[in-house]
Short mmCIF file of C-alpha atoms in Angstrom, two decimals:
data_model
loop_
_atom_site.label_atom_id
_atom_site.label_comp_id
_atom_site.label_asym_id
_atom_site.label_seq_id
_atom_site.Cartn_x
_atom_site.Cartn_y
_atom_site.Cartn_z
CA MET A 1 7.13 -9.94 14.81
CA THR A 2 10.87 -9.00 14.77
CA ALA A 3 12.25 -5.60 13.92
CA ASP A 4 13.57 -6.99 10.67
CA GLU A 5 10.23 -8.43 9.72
CA GLU A 6 8.66 -4.84 10.16
CA ASP A 7 11.44 -3.43 8.04
CA GLU A 8 10.69 -5.83 5.22
CA MET A 9 6.97 -4.79 5.40
CA GLU A 10 7.96 -1.28 4.13
CA ASP A 11 7.04 -0.74 0.56
CA PRO A 12 9.45 0.65 -1.97
CA ASP A 13 7.15 3.43 -2.84
CA GLY A 14 5.15 3.61 0.36
CA GLU A 15 4.22 7.00 2.04
CA ALA A 16 6.93 8.18 4.39
CA ASP A 17 5.79 8.45 7.99
CA PRO A 18 4.00 11.71 8.69
CA GLU A 19 6.28 14.42 9.80
CA GLY A 20 5.66 17.56 11.73
CA GLU A 21 7.45 20.87 11.77
CA PRO A 22 11.06 20.69 13.25
CA PHE A 23 12.01 22.46 16.51
CA SER A 24 15.40 24.00 17.10
CA PHE A 25 17.14 24.56 20.36
CA THR A 26 20.55 26.17 20.82
CA ALA A 27 22.60 25.45 23.92
CA ALA A 28 23.72 28.58 26.07
CA GLU A 29 26.89 28.90 28.23
CA ALA A 30 24.92 27.97 31.23
CA ASP A 31 23.93 24.68 29.57
CA ARG A 32 27.66 23.49 29.28
CA GLY A 33 27.95 19.87 30.15
CA GLU A 34 24.17 19.22 30.50
CA ARG A 35 22.65 15.97 29.30
CA LEU A 36 21.00 16.36 25.92
CA ASP A 37 17.77 14.73 26.83
CA LYS A 38 17.44 16.79 30.03
CA LEU A 39 18.37 19.97 28.12
CA LEU A 40 15.79 19.45 25.49
CA ALA A 41 13.14 18.42 27.85
CA CYS A 42 13.48 21.70 29.78
CA GLY A 43 13.86 23.97 26.62
CA LEU A 44 11.09 22.49 24.57
CA ASP A 45 7.45 22.97 25.80
CA GLY A 46 5.20 19.83 25.89
CA LEU A 47 7.95 17.29 25.44
CA SER A 48 8.84 15.11 28.35
CA ARG A 49 12.38 13.69 29.03
CA THR A 50 11.02 10.24 28.14
CA ARG A 51 9.45 11.57 24.86
CA ILE A 52 12.90 13.32 24.01
CA ARG A 53 14.66 9.92 24.56
CA SER A 54 12.15 8.14 22.31
CA LEU A 55 12.75 10.74 19.62
CA ILE A 56 16.45 10.34 19.86
CA ASP A 57 16.06 6.48 19.65
CA GLN A 58 13.90 7.16 16.44
CA GLY A 59 16.77 9.21 14.89
CA ARG A 60 14.69 12.45 15.07
CA VAL A 61 17.27 14.47 16.68
CA SER A 62 20.13 15.90 14.76
CA SER A 63 22.86 18.66 14.90
CA LEU A 64 24.43 20.18 11.80
CA GLY A 65 22.80 17.44 9.75
CA ARG A 66 24.20 14.56 11.75
CA THR A 67 21.73 12.38 13.65
CA ILE A 68 22.23 12.20 17.37
CA ALA A 69 21.94 8.68 18.87
CA ASP A 70 23.07 9.32 22.56
CA PRO A 71 20.55 10.91 24.86
CA SER A 72 23.30 11.29 27.60
CA LEU A 73 25.36 13.47 25.26
CA ARG A 74 27.01 16.39 27.05
CA VAL A 75 26.38 19.50 25.25
CA LYS A 76 28.55 22.38 24.37
CA PRO A 77 27.64 26.11 24.26
CA GLY A 78 26.47 27.10 20.79
CA GLN A 79 25.40 23.74 19.65
CA THR A 80 22.07 23.72 17.82
CA PHE A 81 19.85 20.69 17.92
CA ASP A 82 16.93 20.06 15.56
CA VAL A 83 14.08 17.83 16.84
CA LEU A 84 11.61 16.59 14.42
CA VAL A 85 8.33 15.69 16.09
CA PRO A 86 6.07 13.45 14.09
CA GLU A 87 2.34 14.38 13.71
CA PRO A 88 0.04 12.81 16.22
CA GLU A 89 -1.56 9.49 15.39
CA PRO A 90 -4.94 9.93 13.68
CA ALA A 91 -8.16 8.57 15.20
CA LEU A 92 -9.34 5.15 14.55
CA PRO A 93 -10.44 5.08 10.85
CA VAL A 94 -14.06 4.93 10.05
CA PRO A 95 -15.66 2.82 7.31
CA GLN A 96 -16.35 4.71 4.21
CA GLU A 97 -18.21 3.41 1.06
CA ILE A 98 -15.29 3.86 -1.45
CA PRO A 99 -15.34 1.60 -4.56
CA LEU A 100 -12.36 -0.74 -4.80
CA ALA A 101 -11.09 -2.70 -7.87
CA VAL A 102 -11.00 -6.14 -6.23
CA VAL A 103 -8.87 -8.58 -8.33
CA TYR A 104 -9.09 -11.56 -5.94
CA GLU A 105 -10.84 -12.29 -2.59
CA ASP A 106 -11.32 -15.15 -0.31
CA ASP A 107 -11.79 -15.64 3.43
CA ASP A 108 -8.24 -14.81 4.33
CA LEU A 109 -7.02 -12.01 1.95
CA LEU A 110 -7.85 -9.85 -0.92
CA VAL A 111 -5.80 -8.33 -3.82
CA ILE A 112 -6.75 -4.89 -5.10
CA ASP A 113 -5.71 -2.68 -7.83
CA LYS A 114 -5.12 0.63 -6.18
CA PRO A 115 -5.64 3.77 -8.34
CA ALA A 116 -3.24 6.64 -8.46
CA GLY A 117 -4.38 9.37 -6.07
CA MET A 118 -5.52 7.17 -3.33
CA VAL A 119 -3.78 7.26 0.04
CA VAL A 120 -3.27 3.91 1.71
CA HIS A 121 -3.84 4.73 5.29
CA PRO A 122 -5.07 7.84 7.25
CA ALA A 123 -2.25 10.31 8.28
CA ALA A 124 -1.77 14.05 8.79
CA GLY A 125 -3.66 15.74 5.88
CA ASN A 126 -5.43 12.63 4.76
CA ALA A 127 -7.82 11.77 7.61
CA ASP A 128 -10.26 9.86 5.41
CA GLY A 129 -11.02 8.83 1.85
CA THR A 130 -8.11 6.22 2.12
CA LEU A 131 -7.70 2.57 1.30
CA VAL A 132 -8.03 1.80 4.92
CA ASN A 133 -11.49 3.44 5.11
CA ALA A 134 -12.58 1.76 2.14
CA LEU A 135 -11.35 -1.67 3.51
CA LEU A 136 -13.20 -1.15 6.76
CA TRP A 137 -16.48 -0.73 4.86
CA HIS A 138 -15.77 -3.52 2.43
CA CYS A 139 -14.56 -6.11 5.13
CA GLY A 140 -16.02 -4.93 8.22
CA ASP A 141 -14.42 -6.52 11.41
CA ARG A 142 -12.75 -9.34 9.37
CA LEU A 143 -9.59 -7.28 8.83
CA SER A 144 -6.41 -8.31 10.57
CA GLY A 145 -5.31 -5.78 13.25
CA ILE A 146 -8.75 -4.22 13.44
CA GLY A 147 -7.80 -2.94 16.96
CA GLY A 148 -4.84 -1.04 15.39
CA VAL A 149 -5.00 2.73 14.67
CA ARG A 150 -3.15 3.31 11.42
CA ARG A 151 -3.15 0.10 9.11
CA PRO A 152 -5.74 -2.46 9.84
CA GLY A 153 -5.21 -5.29 7.26
CA ILE A 154 -2.44 -3.47 5.44
CA VAL A 155 0.60 -5.64 5.01
CA HIS A 156 2.43 -3.30 2.60
CA ARG A 157 2.09 0.08 1.19
CA LEU A 158 1.97 2.00 -2.03
CA ASP A 159 2.62 5.69 -2.33
CA LYS A 160 -0.44 7.91 -2.97
CA GLU A 161 0.33 8.41 -6.67
CA THR A 162 1.67 5.07 -7.40
CA SER A 163 -0.88 2.69 -8.82
CA GLY A 164 -1.24 -1.13 -8.89
CA LEU A 165 -1.39 -4.34 -7.04
CA MET A 166 -1.69 -4.75 -3.21
CA VAL A 167 -2.50 -7.67 -1.02
CA VAL A 168 -4.51 -7.19 2.21
CA ALA A 169 -4.95 -9.64 5.03
CA LYS A 170 -8.21 -10.38 6.59
CA ASN A 171 -7.10 -12.23 9.67
CA ASP A 172 -4.09 -12.69 11.79
CA LEU A 173 -3.18 -16.00 10.15
CA ALA A 174 -2.95 -14.39 6.72
CA HIS A 175 -1.28 -11.22 8.12
CA GLY A 176 1.41 -13.30 9.73
CA GLY A 177 1.96 -15.51 6.76
CA LEU A 178 2.14 -12.68 4.38
CA ALA A 179 4.51 -10.68 6.77
CA ALA A 180 6.84 -13.80 6.92
CA GLN A 181 7.04 -13.94 3.13
CA PHE A 182 7.98 -10.06 3.10
CA ALA A 183 10.64 -10.93 5.63
CA ASP A 184 12.29 -13.87 3.84
CA ARG A 185 11.73 -11.93 0.47
CA SER A 186 9.77 -14.91 -1.16
CA LEU A 187 6.85 -12.55 -1.93
CA SER A 188 7.72 -11.02 -5.31
CA ARG A 189 6.63 -7.46 -6.46
CA THR A 190 7.31 -6.20 -10.01
CA TYR A 191 6.86 -2.65 -11.18
CA HIS A 192 6.93 -0.83 -14.48
CA ALA A 193 8.32 2.71 -14.68
CA VAL A 194 8.86 5.28 -17.27
CA VAL A 195 12.27 6.87 -16.63
CA ALA A 196 14.37 9.66 -18.09
CA GLY A 197 17.05 8.38 -20.24
CA VAL A 198 18.05 4.87 -21.00
CA PRO A 199 19.81 2.99 -18.24
CA SER A 200 23.13 1.27 -19.28
CA PRO A 201 23.63 -1.59 -18.97
CA ALA A 202 20.19 -2.53 -20.10
CA ARG A 203 19.90 -5.11 -17.14
CA GLY A 204 21.38 -4.87 -13.81
CA GLU A 205 21.16 -4.16 -10.18
CA ILE A 206 21.00 -0.97 -8.04
CA THR A 207 22.32 -0.99 -4.45
CA GLY A 208 22.59 1.70 -1.96
CA ASP A 209 21.36 2.01 1.60
CA ILE A 210 18.24 4.19 1.93
CA GLY A 211 17.25 6.52 4.82
CA ARG A 212 16.19 10.12 5.37
CA SER A 213 17.78 12.58 3.21
CA PRO A 214 20.16 14.80 5.42
CA ALA A 215 19.23 17.90 3.15
CA ASP A 216 15.48 17.29 3.41
CA ARG A 217 13.94 15.14 6.06
CA LYS A 218 10.78 14.69 4.03
CA LYS A 219 12.61 12.98 1.42
CA MET A 220 14.52 9.58 1.24
CA ALA A 221 18.05 9.22 -0.27
CA VAL A 222 21.07 6.87 -0.72
CA VAL A 223 22.84 7.57 2.57
CA SER A 224 25.67 6.10 4.54
CA GLY A 225 24.06 4.10 7.38
CA GLY A 226 20.66 3.62 5.79
CA LYS A 227 18.74 0.41 5.45
CA PRO A 228 20.25 -2.05 2.87
CA ALA A 229 18.34 -1.87 -0.38
CA LEU A 230 18.57 -3.68 -3.74
CA THR A 231 16.54 -3.07 -7.00
CA ARG A 232 16.87 -5.30 -9.97
CA TYR A 233 15.91 -3.67 -13.36
CA ARG A 234 15.72 -4.23 -17.05
CA VAL A 235 14.87 -2.02 -19.83
CA LEU A 236 11.94 -3.14 -21.66
CA LYS A 237 11.92 -0.42 -24.32
CA ALA A 238 13.76 2.72 -25.20
CA PHE A 239 12.25 5.83 -26.72
CA GLY A 240 15.31 7.17 -28.48
CA THR A 241 17.69 8.47 -25.86
CA TRP A 242 15.20 10.55 -23.95
CA ALA A 243 13.24 8.05 -22.00
CA SER A 244 12.62 4.16 -21.51
CA LEU A 245 10.22 1.90 -19.91
CA VAL A 246 11.78 -0.12 -17.18
CA GLU A 247 10.91 -3.14 -15.19
CA CYS A 248 11.95 -3.09 -11.46
CA THR A 249 11.84 -6.10 -9.27
CA LEU A 250 12.58 -5.75 -5.47
CA ALA A 251 14.91 -7.71 -3.43
CA THR A 252 14.15 -5.23 -0.40
CA GLY A 253 11.28 -3.06 0.29
CA ARG A 254 12.29 0.45 1.43
CA THR A 255 10.22 3.62 1.41
CA HIS A 256 10.28 5.23 -2.18
CA GLN A 257 12.99 2.60 -3.07
CA ILE A 258 12.43 2.61 -6.82
CA ARG A 259 12.17 6.30 -7.11
CA VAL A 260 15.20 6.83 -5.00
CA HIS A 261 17.42 4.19 -6.73
CA MET A 262 16.54 5.31 -10.35
CA THR A 263 17.25 8.84 -9.41
CA HIS A 264 20.54 7.73 -7.74
CA VAL A 265 21.81 6.31 -11.05
CA GLY A 266 20.67 9.20 -13.19
CA HIS A 267 17.18 8.10 -14.36
CA PRO A 268 14.42 9.58 -12.24
CA LEU A 269 10.85 8.60 -13.05
CA ILE A 270 9.12 10.82 -15.39
CA GLY A 271 6.40 13.07 -13.61
CA ASP A 272 7.87 12.41 -10.16
CA PRO A 273 7.20 15.58 -8.20
CA VAL A 274 9.67 14.81 -5.40
CA TYR A 275 12.73 13.14 -7.00
CA GLY A 276 12.33 13.78 -10.71
CA VAL A 277 12.76 17.59 -10.86
CA ARG A 278 16.19 18.10 -9.78
CA LYS A 279 19.67 17.03 -10.78
CA THR A 280 20.77 13.83 -9.03
CA GLY A 281 24.25 15.00 -8.20
CA ILE A 282 25.91 12.33 -10.24
CA LYS A 283 28.17 13.42 -13.16
CA GLY A 284 26.25 13.05 -16.41
CA ALA A 285 22.91 12.17 -14.64
CA SER A 286 19.67 13.04 -16.31
CA LYS A 287 17.88 16.00 -14.89
CA GLY A 288 14.40 14.36 -15.07
CA ILE A 289 10.92 15.73 -15.79
CA GLY A 290 8.60 16.80 -13.27
CA PRO A 291 4.85 17.32 -13.69
CA GLY A 292 5.01 20.84 -14.83
CA ALA A 293 4.67 22.22 -18.44
CA ALA A 294 7.84 24.28 -18.06
CA SER A 295 9.86 21.33 -17.08
CA ALA A 296 8.74 19.31 -20.01
CA LYS A 297 9.14 22.21 -22.54
CA ALA A 298 12.62 22.74 -21.26
CA ARG A 299 13.61 19.26 -22.79
CA GLY A 300 12.51 20.44 -26.10
CA LEU A 301 9.91 17.75 -26.40
CA PRO A 302 7.27 17.55 -29.14
CA GLU A 303 4.00 19.12 -27.99
CA PRO A 304 2.08 15.61 -27.76
CA VAL A 305 4.78 14.39 -25.34
CA ARG A 306 4.78 17.57 -23.31
CA ASP A 307 0.92 17.31 -23.05
CA ALA A 308 1.16 13.70 -21.87
CA VAL A 309 3.81 14.55 -19.20
CA VAL A 310 1.74 17.37 -17.76
CA ALA A 311 -1.41 15.35 -18.04
CA LEU A 312 0.22 12.34 -16.08
CA GLY A 313 0.65 14.68 -13.01
CA ARG A 314 2.31 11.83 -11.06
CA GLN A 315 5.32 9.60 -11.13
CA ALA A 316 5.17 7.09 -13.94
CA LEU A 317 5.14 4.08 -11.76
CA HIS A 318 2.62 1.07 -11.55
CA ALA A 319 2.91 -2.23 -9.54
CA VAL A 320 2.22 -4.64 -12.46
CA ALA A 321 2.74 -8.02 -10.73
CA LEU A 322 2.39 -9.65 -7.46
CA ARG A 323 3.39 -13.20 -6.55
CA PHE A 324 3.19 -15.11 -3.20
CA ASN A 325 2.00 -18.42 -1.65
CA HIS A 326 -1.32 -18.34 0.05
CA PRO A 327 -0.75 -18.16 3.74
CA ARG A 328 -3.31 -20.86 4.64
CA ASP A 329 -2.30 -23.64 2.20
CA ALA A 330 0.89 -22.43 0.54
CA ARG A 331 -0.52 -22.65 -3.04
CA PRO A 332 1.07 -20.23 -5.39
CA MET A 333 -0.74 -16.96 -6.16
CA GLN A 334 0.05 -14.83 -9.08
CA PHE A 335 -1.58 -11.49 -10.21
CA GLU A 336 -1.03 -9.05 -12.97
CA SER A 337 -2.34 -5.66 -13.83
CA GLU A 338 -2.38 -3.71 -16.99
CA LEU A 339 -0.79 -0.28 -17.13
CA PRO A 340 -3.32 2.47 -16.43
CA LEU A 341 -4.45 4.67 -19.22
CA ASP A 342 -2.40 7.79 -18.14
CA ILE A 343 0.86 5.79 -18.34
CA GLN A 344 -0.32 4.09 -21.54
CA ARG A 345 -0.85 7.52 -23.02
CA LEU A 346 2.60 8.71 -21.91
CA ILE A 347 4.16 5.80 -23.65
CA GLY A 348 2.00 6.29 -26.77
CA SER A 349 3.39 9.83 -27.00
CA LEU A 350 6.97 8.75 -26.38
CA GLU A 351 6.53 6.23 -29.25
CA SER A 352 5.84 9.22 -31.70
CA ILE A 353 9.18 10.72 -31.03
#
């Protein structure tokens, strides 16, 4: 599998890779002219020079918010370097008897309707109780990539609090075939989101390279030098001028793509605890509504709407449709999922405005 194919296997609202605590190191006068990789290996306990070079290659070393790409950089006194070391890989997941909403299943793959609140694969802070743990119980050793540590059978991801359809491979043939469709963008994923405000025009495209936010490495953002991303959207229904139901179809699949792109154009997802509670930085952009009661109240919303926003407790985002060709015989496969009750209740409250 090529690097580009791996990129396309990212999900627009997938969980960002686990991040550890950043380490900082400031070069002294005696360090003038020293190679960066050698300096950091000597200055940071437990990190070898090889490990430092790997972290630099991964874009995890920065200075004054700018990513450092050259391990042979000659440092200057007073320069401060931030090194972000990811959390260790979790141990091999164990099977757990967790109910799954299976929409379709055959010998090669299964399609599941993931509920909000379920993490896709084990990571720091979520060692078990994940979709992978459930799949290991449901499918046993039939899952593709069973020898892998993090994502056996997982071809793409959804964020913990994003609900909806996912396809899972049971064998290498299915995994390779589905991955190829992600890479050539023939696999189609459609989402419904409830966003603040009403996008104008009512149908369009959002572009903007997506990468780590220079202000907060745990968030994604539209940044120069990020990975190209394209989201097509159309407004399905407007609730006055305060909110709207929007359909998003993906031409690319970047981490948190829909959430980042909608925030970028001034229409963050209602309930989004990461991207929906701050101003976007764009003139005239909507502020958005996070999960808190105070945030909802600040917008002067009727009480039923405030209650629905608070009860939602997550971003209003659901993967409603999934279309691909079966990797064994190329027959068209299409699946749809109804909006879950929490988003239906939110929409019902908005219709009362």
